[in-house]
mmCIF file of C-alpha atoms in Angstrom:
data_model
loop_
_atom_site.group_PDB
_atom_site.id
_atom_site.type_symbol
_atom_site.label_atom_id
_atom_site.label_comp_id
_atom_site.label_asym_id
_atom_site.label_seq_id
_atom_site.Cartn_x
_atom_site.Cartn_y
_atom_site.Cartn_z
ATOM 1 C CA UNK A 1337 -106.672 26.187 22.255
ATOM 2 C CA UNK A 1338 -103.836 26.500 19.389
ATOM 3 C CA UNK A 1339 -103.203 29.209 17.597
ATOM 4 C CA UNK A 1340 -105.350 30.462 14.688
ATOM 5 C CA UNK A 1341 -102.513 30.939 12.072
ATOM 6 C CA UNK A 1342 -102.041 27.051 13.065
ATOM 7 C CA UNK A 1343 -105.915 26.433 11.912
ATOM 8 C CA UNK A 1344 -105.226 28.798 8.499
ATOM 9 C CA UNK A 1345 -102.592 27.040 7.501
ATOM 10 C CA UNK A 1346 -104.418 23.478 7.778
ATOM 11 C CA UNK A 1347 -107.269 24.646 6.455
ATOM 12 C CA UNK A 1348 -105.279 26.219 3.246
ATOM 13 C CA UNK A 1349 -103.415 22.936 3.116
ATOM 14 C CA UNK A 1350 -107.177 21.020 2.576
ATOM 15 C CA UNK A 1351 -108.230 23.559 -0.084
ATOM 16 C CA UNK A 1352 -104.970 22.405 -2.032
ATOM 17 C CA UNK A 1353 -106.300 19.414 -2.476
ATOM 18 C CA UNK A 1354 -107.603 17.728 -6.103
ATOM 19 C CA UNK A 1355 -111.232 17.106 -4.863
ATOM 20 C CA UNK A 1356 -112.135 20.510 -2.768
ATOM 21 C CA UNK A 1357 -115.165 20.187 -4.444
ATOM 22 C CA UNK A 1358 -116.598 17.434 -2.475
ATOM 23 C CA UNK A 1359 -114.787 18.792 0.754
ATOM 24 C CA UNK A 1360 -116.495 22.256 0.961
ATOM 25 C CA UNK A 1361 -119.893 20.322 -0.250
ATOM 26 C CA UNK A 1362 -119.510 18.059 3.265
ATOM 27 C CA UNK A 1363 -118.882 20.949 5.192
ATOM 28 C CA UNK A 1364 -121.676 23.586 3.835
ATOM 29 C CA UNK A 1365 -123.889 19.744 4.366
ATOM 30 C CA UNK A 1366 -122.858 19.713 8.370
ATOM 31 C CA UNK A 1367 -124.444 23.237 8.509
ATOM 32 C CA UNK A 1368 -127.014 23.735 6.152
ATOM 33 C CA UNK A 1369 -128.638 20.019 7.002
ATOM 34 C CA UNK A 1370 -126.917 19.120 9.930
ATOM 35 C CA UNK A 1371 -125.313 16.210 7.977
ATOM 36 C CA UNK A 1372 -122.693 14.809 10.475
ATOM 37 C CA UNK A 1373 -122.757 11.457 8.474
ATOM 38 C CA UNK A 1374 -118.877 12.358 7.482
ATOM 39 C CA UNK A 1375 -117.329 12.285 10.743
ATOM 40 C CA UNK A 1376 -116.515 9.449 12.569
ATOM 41 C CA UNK A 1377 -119.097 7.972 15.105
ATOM 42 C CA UNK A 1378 -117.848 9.360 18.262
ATOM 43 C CA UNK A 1379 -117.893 12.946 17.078
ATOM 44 C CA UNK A 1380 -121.472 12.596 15.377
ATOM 45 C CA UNK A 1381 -122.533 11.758 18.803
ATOM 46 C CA UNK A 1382 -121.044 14.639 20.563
ATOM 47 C CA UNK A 1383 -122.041 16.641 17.218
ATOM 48 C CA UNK A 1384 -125.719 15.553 17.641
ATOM 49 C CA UNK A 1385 -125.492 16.325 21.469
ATOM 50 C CA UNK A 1386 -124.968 20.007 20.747
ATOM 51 C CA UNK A 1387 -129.052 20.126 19.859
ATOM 52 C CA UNK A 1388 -129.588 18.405 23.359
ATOM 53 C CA UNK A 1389 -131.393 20.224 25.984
ATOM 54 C CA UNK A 1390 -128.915 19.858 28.720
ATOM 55 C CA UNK A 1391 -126.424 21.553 30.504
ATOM 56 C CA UNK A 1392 -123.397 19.170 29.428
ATOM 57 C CA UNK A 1393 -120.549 21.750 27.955
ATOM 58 C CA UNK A 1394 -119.536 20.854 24.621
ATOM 59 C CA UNK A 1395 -116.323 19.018 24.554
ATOM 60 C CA UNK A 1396 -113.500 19.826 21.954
ATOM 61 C CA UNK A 1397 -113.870 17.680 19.461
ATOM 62 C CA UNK A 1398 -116.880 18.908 17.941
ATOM 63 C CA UNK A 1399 -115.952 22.865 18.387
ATOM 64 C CA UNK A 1400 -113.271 21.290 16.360
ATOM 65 C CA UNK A 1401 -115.175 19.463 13.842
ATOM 66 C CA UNK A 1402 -117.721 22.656 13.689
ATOM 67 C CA UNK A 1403 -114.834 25.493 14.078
ATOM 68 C CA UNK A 1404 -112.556 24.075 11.094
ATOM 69 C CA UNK A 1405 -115.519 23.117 8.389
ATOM 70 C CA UNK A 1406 -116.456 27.007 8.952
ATOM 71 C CA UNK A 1407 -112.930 27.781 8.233
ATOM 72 C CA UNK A 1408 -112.763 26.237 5.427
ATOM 73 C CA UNK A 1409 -116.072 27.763 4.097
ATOM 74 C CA UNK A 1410 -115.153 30.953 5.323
ATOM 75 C CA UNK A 1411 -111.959 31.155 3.412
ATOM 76 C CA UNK A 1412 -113.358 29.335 0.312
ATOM 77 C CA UNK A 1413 -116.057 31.938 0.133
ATOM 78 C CA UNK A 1414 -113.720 34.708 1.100
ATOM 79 C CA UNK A 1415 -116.270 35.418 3.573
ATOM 80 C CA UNK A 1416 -115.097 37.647 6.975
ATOM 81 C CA UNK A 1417 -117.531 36.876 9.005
ATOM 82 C CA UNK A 1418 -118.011 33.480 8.620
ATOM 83 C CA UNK A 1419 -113.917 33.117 9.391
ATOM 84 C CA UNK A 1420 -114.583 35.507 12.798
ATOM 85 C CA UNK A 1421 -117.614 32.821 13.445
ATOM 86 C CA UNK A 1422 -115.524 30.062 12.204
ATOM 87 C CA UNK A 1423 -112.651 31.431 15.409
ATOM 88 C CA UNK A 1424 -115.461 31.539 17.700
ATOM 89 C CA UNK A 1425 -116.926 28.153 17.387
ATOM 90 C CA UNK A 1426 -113.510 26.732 19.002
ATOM 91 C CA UNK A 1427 -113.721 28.117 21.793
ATOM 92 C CA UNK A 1428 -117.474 27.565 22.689
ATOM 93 C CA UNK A 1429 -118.056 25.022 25.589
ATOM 94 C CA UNK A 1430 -121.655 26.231 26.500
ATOM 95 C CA UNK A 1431 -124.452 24.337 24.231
ATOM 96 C CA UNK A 1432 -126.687 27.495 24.373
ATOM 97 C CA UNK A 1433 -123.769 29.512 22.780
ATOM 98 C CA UNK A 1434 -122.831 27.035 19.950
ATOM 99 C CA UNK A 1435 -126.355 26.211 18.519
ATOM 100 C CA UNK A 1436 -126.702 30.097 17.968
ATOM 101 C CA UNK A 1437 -122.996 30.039 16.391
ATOM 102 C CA UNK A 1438 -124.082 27.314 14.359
ATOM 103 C CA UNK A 1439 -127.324 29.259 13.423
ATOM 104 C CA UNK A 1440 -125.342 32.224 12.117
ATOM 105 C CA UNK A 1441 -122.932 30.367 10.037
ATOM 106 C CA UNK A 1442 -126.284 28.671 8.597
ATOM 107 C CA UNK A 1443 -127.402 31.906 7.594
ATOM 108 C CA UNK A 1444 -124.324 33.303 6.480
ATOM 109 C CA UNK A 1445 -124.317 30.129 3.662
ATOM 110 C CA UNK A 1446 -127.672 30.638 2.768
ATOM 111 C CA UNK A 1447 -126.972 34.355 1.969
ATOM 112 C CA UNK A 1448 -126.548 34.827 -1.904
ATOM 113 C CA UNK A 1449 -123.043 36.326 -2.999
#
């Protein structure tokens, strides 16, 4: 996996942006209603297959997807443990593991600041 301060400084590139509005509104959407309708087809699938009751490990493209969209949440909110969560999610390959990551960065957006 690359390093973090690679991740940071992609993610703080994206928040630069004109529209960062409608970027941090997809991502908080993947979480809070597992809205995966904004990445392309092949990673909704694998996205989707996270909730599947298998043994499969999870293959890097969604820890991706997942891990960066936390990221940016986590630094737009100035939130710590959403960016530790946000780390985490990366480097997840067990489906068990992941759902419960993806269940505390839930929470952690649905927790008034």
């Amino acid at each position: 996996m690359s390093n973090p301060s690679l991740f940071d400084s992609m993610v703080d590139s994206m928040l630069s942006i004109e529209r960062k509005d409608v970027l941090i509104d997809t991502c908080r959407n993947l979480f809070i209603e597992k809205d995966f309708s904004c990445m392309q087809p092949s990673v909704q699938k694998e996205l989707k297959a996270i909730f599947d009751d298998d043994d499969i490990p999870v293959s890097e493209s969604p820890r991706l997807a997942l891990g960066m969209c936390a990221l940016l949440l986590a630094k737009e909110l100035n939130n710590d443990a959403l960016w530790l969560l946000a780390n985490e999610i990366m480097k997840i390959s067990d489906k068990a593991t992941l759902q419960t990551a993806f269940e505390m960065v839930r929470q952690q957006l649905q927790v008034p600041r």
